[in-house]
Short mmCIF file of C-alpha atoms and ligand atoms in Angstrom, two decimals:
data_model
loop_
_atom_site.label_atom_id
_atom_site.label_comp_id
_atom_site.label_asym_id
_atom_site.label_seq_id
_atom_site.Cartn_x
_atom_site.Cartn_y
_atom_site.Cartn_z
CA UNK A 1 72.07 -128.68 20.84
CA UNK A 2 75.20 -130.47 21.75
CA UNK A 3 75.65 -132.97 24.56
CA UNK A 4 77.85 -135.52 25.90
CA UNK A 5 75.07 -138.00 26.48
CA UNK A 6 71.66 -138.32 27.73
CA UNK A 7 71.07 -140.23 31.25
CA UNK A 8 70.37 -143.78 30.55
CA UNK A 9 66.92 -144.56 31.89
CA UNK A 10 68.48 -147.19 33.91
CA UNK A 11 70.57 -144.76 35.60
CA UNK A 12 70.01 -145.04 39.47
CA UNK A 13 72.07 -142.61 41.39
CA UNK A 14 70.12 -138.80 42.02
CA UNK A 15 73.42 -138.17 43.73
CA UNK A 16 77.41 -139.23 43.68
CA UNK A 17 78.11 -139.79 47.29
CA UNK A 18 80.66 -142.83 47.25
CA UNK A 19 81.64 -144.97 44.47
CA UNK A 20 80.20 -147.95 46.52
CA UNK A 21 76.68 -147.10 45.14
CA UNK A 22 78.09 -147.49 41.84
CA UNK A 23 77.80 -150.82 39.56
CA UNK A 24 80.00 -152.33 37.56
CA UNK A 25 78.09 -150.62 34.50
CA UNK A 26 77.73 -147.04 36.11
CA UNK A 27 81.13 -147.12 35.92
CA UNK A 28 81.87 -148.48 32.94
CA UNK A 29 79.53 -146.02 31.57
CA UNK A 30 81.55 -142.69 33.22
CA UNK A 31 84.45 -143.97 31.85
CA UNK A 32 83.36 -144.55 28.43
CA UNK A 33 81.42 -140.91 28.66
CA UNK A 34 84.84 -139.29 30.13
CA UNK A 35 86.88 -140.39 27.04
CA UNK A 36 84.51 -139.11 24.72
CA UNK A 37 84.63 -135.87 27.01
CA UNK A 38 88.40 -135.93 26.86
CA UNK A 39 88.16 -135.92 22.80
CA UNK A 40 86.11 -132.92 23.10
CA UNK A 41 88.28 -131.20 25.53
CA UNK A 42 91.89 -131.77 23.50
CA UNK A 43 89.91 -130.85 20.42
CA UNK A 44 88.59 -127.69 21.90
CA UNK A 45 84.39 -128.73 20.74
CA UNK A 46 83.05 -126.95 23.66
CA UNK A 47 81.39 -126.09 25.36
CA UNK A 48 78.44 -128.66 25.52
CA UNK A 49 75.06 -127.93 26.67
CA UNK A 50 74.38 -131.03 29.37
CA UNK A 51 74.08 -128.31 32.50
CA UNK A 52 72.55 -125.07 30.33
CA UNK A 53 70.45 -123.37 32.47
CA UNK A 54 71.14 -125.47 35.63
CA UNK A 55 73.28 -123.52 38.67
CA UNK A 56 75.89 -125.93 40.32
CA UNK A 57 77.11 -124.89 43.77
CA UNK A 58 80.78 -125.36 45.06
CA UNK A 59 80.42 -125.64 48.83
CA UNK A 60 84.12 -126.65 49.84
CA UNK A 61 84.69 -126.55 53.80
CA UNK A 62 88.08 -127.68 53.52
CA UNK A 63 90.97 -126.73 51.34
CA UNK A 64 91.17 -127.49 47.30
CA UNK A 65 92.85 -126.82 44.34
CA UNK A 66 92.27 -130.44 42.10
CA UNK A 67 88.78 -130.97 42.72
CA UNK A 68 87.41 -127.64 42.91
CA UNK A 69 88.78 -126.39 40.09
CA UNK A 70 88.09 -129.31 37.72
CA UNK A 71 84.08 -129.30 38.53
CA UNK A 72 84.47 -125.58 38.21
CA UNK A 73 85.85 -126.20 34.73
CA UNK A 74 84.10 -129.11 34.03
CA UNK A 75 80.46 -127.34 34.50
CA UNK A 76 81.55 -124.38 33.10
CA UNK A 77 82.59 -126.75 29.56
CA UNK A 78 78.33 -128.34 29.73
CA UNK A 79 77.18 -124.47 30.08
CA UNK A 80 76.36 -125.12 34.16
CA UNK A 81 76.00 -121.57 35.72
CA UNK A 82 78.98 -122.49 38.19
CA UNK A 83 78.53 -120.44 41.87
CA UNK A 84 81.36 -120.62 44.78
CA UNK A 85 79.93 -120.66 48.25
CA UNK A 86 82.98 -118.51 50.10
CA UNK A 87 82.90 -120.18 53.13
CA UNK A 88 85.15 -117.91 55.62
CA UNK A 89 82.59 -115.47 54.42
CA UNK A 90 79.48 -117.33 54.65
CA UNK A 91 76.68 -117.87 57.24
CA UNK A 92 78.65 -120.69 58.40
CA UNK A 93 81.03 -119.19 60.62
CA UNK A 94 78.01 -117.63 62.23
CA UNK A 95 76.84 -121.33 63.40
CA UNK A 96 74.63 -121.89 59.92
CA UNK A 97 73.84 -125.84 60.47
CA UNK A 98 74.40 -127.89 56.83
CA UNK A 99 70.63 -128.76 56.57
CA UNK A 100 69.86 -124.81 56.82
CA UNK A 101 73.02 -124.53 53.92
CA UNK A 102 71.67 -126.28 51.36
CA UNK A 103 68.16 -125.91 51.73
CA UNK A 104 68.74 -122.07 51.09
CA UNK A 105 71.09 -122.88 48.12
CA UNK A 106 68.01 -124.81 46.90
CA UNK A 107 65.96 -121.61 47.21
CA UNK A 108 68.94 -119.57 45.23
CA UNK A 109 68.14 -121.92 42.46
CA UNK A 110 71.03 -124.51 42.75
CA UNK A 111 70.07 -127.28 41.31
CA UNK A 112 73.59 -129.22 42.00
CA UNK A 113 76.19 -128.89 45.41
CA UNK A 114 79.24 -129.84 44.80
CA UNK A 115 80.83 -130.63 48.73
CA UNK A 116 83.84 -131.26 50.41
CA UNK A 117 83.45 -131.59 54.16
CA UNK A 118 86.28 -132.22 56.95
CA UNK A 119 83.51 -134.32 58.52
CA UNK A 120 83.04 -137.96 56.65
CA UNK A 121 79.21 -138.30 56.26
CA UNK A 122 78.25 -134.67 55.90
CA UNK A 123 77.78 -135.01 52.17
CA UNK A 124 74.99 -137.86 53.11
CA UNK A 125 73.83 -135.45 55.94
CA UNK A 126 73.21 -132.55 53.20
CA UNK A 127 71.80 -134.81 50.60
CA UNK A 128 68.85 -135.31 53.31
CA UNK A 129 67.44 -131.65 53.08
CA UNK A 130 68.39 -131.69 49.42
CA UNK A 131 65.97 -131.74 46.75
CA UNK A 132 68.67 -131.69 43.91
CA UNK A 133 71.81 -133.28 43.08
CA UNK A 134 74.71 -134.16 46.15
CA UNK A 135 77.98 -134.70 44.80
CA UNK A 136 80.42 -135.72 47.40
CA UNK A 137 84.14 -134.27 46.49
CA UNK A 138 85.52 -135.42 49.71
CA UNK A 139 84.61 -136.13 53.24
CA UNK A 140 87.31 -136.79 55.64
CA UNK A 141 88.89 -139.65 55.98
CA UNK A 142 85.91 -141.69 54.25
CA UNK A 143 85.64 -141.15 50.07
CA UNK A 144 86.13 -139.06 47.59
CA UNK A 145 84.87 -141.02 44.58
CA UNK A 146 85.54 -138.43 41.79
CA UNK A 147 89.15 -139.03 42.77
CA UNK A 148 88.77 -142.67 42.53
CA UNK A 149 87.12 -142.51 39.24
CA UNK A 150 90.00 -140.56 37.76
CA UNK A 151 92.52 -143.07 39.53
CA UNK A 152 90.72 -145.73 37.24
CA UNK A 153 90.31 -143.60 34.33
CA UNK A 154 94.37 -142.68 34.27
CA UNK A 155 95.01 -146.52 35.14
CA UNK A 156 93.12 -148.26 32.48
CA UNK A 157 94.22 -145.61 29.80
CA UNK A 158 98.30 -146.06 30.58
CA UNK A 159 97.76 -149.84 30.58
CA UNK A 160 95.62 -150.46 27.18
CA UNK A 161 93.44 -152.43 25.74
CA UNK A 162 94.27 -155.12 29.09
CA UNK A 163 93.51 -152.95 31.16
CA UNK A 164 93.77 -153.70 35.20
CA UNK A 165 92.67 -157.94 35.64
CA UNK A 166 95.51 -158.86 37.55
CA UNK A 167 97.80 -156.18 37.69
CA UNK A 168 99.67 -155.27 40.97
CA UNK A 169 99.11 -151.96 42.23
CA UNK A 170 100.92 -150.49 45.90
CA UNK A 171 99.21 -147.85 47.43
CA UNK A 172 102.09 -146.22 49.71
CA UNK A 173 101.56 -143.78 52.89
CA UNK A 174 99.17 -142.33 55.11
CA UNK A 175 96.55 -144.95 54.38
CA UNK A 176 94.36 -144.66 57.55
CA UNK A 177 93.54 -141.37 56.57
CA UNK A 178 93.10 -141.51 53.06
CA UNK A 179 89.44 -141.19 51.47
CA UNK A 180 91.36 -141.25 48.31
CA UNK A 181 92.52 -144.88 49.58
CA UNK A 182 89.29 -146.02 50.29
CA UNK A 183 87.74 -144.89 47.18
CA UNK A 184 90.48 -146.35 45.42
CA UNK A 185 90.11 -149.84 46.72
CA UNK A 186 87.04 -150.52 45.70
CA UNK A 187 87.11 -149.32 42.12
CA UNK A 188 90.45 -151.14 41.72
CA UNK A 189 89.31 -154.37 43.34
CA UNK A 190 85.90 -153.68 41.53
CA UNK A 191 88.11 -153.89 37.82
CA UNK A 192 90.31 -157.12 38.93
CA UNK A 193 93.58 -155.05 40.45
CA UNK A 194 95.47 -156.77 43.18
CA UNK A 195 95.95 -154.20 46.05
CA UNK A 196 98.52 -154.02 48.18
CA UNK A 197 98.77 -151.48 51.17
CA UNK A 198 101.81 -150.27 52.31
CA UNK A 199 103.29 -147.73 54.82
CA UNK A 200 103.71 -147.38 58.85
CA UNK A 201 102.16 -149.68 61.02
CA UNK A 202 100.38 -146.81 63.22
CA UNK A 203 98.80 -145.81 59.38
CA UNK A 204 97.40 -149.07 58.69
CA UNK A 205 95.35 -149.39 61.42
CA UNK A 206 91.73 -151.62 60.88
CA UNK A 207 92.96 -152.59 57.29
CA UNK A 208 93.98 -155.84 58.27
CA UNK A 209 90.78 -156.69 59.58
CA UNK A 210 88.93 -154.95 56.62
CA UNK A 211 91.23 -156.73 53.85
CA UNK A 212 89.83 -160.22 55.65
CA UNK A 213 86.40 -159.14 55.59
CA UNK A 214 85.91 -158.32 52.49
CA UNK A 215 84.33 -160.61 49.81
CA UNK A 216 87.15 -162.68 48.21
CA UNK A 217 86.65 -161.10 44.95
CA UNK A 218 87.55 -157.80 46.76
CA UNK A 219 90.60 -159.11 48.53
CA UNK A 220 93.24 -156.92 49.57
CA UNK A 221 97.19 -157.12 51.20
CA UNK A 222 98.52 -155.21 53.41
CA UNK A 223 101.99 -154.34 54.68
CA UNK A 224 104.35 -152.37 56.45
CA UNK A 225 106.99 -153.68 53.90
CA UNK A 226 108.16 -151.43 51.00
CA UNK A 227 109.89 -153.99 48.85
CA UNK A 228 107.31 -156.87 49.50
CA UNK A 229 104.56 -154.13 47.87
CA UNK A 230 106.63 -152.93 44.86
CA UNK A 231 107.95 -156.32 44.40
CA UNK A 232 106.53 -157.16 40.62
CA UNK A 233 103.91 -153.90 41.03
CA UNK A 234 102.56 -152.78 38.09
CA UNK A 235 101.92 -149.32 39.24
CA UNK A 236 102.43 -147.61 42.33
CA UNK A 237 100.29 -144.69 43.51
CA UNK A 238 101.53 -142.70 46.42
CA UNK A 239 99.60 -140.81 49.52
CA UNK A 240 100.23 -137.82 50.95
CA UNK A 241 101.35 -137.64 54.89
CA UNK A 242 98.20 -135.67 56.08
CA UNK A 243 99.76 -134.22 59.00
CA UNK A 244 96.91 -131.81 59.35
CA UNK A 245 94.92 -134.99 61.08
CA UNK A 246 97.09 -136.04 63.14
CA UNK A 247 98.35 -136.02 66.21
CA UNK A 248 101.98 -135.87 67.07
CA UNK A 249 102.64 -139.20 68.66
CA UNK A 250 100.92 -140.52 65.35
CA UNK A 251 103.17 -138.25 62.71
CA UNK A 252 106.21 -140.03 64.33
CA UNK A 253 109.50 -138.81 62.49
CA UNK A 254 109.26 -137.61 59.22
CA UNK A 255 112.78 -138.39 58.50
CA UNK A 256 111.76 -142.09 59.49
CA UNK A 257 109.47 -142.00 57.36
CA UNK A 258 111.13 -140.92 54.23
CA UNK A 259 113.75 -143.37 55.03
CA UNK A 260 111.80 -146.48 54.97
CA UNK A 261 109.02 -145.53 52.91
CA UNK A 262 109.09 -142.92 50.03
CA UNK A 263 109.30 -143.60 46.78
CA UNK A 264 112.43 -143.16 45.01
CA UNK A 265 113.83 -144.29 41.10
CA UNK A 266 115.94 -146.61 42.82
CA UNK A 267 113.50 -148.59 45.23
CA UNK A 268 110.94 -148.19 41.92
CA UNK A 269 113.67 -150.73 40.82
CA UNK A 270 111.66 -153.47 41.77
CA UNK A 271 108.64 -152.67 40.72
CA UNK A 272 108.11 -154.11 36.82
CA UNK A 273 110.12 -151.59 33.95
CA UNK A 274 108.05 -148.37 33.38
CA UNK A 275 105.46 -148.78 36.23
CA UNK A 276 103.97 -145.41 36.43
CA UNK A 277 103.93 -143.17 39.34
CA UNK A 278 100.57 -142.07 40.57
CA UNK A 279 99.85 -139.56 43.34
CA UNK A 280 96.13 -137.62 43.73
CA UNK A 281 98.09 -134.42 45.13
CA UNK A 282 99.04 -132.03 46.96
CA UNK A 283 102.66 -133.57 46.77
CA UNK A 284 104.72 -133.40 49.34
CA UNK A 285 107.96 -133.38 47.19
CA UNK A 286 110.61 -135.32 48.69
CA UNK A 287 108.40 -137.17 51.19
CA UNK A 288 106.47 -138.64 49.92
CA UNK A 289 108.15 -139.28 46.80
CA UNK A 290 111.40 -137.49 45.54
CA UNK A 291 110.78 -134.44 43.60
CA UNK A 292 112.88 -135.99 40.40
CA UNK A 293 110.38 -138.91 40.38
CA UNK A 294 107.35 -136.41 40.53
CA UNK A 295 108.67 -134.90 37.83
CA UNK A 296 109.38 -137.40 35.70
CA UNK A 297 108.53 -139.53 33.06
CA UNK A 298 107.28 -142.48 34.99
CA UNK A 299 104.89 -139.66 36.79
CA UNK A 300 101.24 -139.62 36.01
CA UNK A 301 100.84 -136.87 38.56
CA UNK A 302 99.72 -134.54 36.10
CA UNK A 303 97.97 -136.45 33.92
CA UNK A 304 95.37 -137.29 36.34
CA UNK A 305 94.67 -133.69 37.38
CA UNK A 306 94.28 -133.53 33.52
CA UNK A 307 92.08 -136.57 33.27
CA UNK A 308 89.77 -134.98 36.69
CA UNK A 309 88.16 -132.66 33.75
CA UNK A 310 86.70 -135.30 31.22
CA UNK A 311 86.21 -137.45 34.13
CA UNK A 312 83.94 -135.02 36.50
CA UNK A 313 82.22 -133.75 33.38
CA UNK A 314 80.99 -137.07 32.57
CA UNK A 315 79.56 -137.55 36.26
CA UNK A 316 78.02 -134.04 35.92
CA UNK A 317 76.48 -135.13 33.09
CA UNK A 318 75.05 -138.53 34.26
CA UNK A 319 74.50 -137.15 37.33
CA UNK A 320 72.86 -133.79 36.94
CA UNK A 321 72.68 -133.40 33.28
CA UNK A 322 69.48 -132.02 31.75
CA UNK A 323 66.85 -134.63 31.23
N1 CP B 1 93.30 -134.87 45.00
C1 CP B 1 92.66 -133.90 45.64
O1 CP B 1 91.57 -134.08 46.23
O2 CP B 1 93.30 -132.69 45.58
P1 CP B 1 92.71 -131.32 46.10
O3 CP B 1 92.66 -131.40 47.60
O4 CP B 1 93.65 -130.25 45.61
O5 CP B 1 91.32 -131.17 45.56
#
């Protein structure tokens, strides 16, 4: 039998909720696990056995293309027995509460729920009536720390043996409603990154006060300045406009927007030579970046949706691998 790795007795976490529960060496450890993953994934040596004979639930209440269909791969490359829960066609358009959800997934035989919720929380809600394993893959504006992992993941492997200690990395757009953003900021800050924030004062709202409450190892900036955040930046990851949450005063002009804040080669000019482009997707092409730069080769777009295999099957594994 063939595995990725056996859960170290140490390991704490029954569930992956947010990557705040995580230590230092968790994640040390799901990185480590996820290159060996990635080895076995570009060499084709699958699949591996860590979920044979578990079933692993996909419950996504919101829209997803990354995320789903990386744990669906993912699973399906340890043996998991991978179900979808259709929601549209599901008990929970006839007023099925979460707790009642899960608990009958339980009784299905899923051993795993994979979740994405518009609500933030609802992961921690479900994990409640949950004997198995919760793994949160997104819960409104609050985490998604699959995402973040990945981030790190994609970020320590383009810069090397150096890794992130004191590199500059802008985070440019809809901040306020970004899980991916708040995920992000702690497993940067967590590996020695400084952060900057950057985009429209309306979408920065509370980060100021956050940034000076947080311990001064976990420091933060944040600005409404372009140039002051690429200034010197060492990468730059970019966040989609999530018009879908908000409101109209709040979306503002779009055109504005582009104008002052998306990223193009030229304002990438002051950011240091061959500073790679991140973005965790959808795109909006030409908004929040131009389509040429999303394209190109300063664009690590791809490479982490790549990189969201290896990296989910080593939290799978850790997670909700066999004993
Ligand atoms: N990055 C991300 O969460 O993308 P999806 O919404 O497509 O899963």
């Amino acid at each position: 039998m063939s595995r990725l790795g056996q859960r170290p007795p140490d390991w704490a976490g029954q569930h992956l909720l947010d990557v705040t529960d995580l230590s230092a060496g968790a994640i040390e450890l799901i990185l480590e696990r996820a290159e060996v993953a990635r080895e076995r994934v570009s060499t084709g040596s699958l699949p591996l056995d860590d979920l044979r004979g578990r079933r692993l639930a996909l419950l996504f209440v919101e829209p997803s293309t990354r995320t789903r269909l990386s744990f669906e791969i993912a699973a399906r490359n340890l043996s998991g027995d991978v179900v979808h829960v259709d929601v549209p066609t599901s008990s929970m358009v006839k007023g099925e509460s979460i707790p009642d959800t899960v608990r009958t997934l339980h009784a299905l035989g899923v051993e795993t729920i994979v979740m994405r919720h518009p609500r933030s929380g609802a992961p921690w809600l479900a994990a409640n009536y949950f004997p198995g394993h919760m793994l949160n893959a997104g819960d409104g504006w609050h985490a998604h720390p699959s995402q973040a992992l990945l981030d790190l993941f994609t970020l320590r492997r383009a810069f090397g043996e150096h890794g992130l200690r004191g590199r500059k990395v802008a985070v440019v757009g809809d901040i306020l409603h970004s899980r991916v953003c708040r995920s992000n900021l702690w497993t940067l800050t967590g590996a020695g990154a400084e952060v900057w924030l950057c985009g429209p004062r309306a979408l920065l709202q509370g980060f100021e006060a956050w940034a000076k409450a947080m311990p001064a190892d976990r420091r933060f900036n944040v600005t409404d300045d372009l140039d002051a955040a690429l200034r010197d930046a060492d990468a730059v990851m970019a966040l989609r406009i999530q018009r879908e949450r908000m409101d109209e005063a709040l979306a503002g002009s779009l055109g504005e927007y582009v104008s002052r804040y998306r990223i193009s080669e030229e304002r990438l000019g002051l950011a240091r030579p061959a500073a790679p482009v991140l973005h965790p997707g959808p795109v909006n092409e030409g908004i929040e970046v131009t389509g040429e730069l999303a394209a190109g080769p300063r664009s690590l777009v791809l490479e982490q949706v790549r990189n969201g295999v290896p990296v989910r099957m080593a939290i799978l594994s850790l997670v909700a691998g066999r004993e």
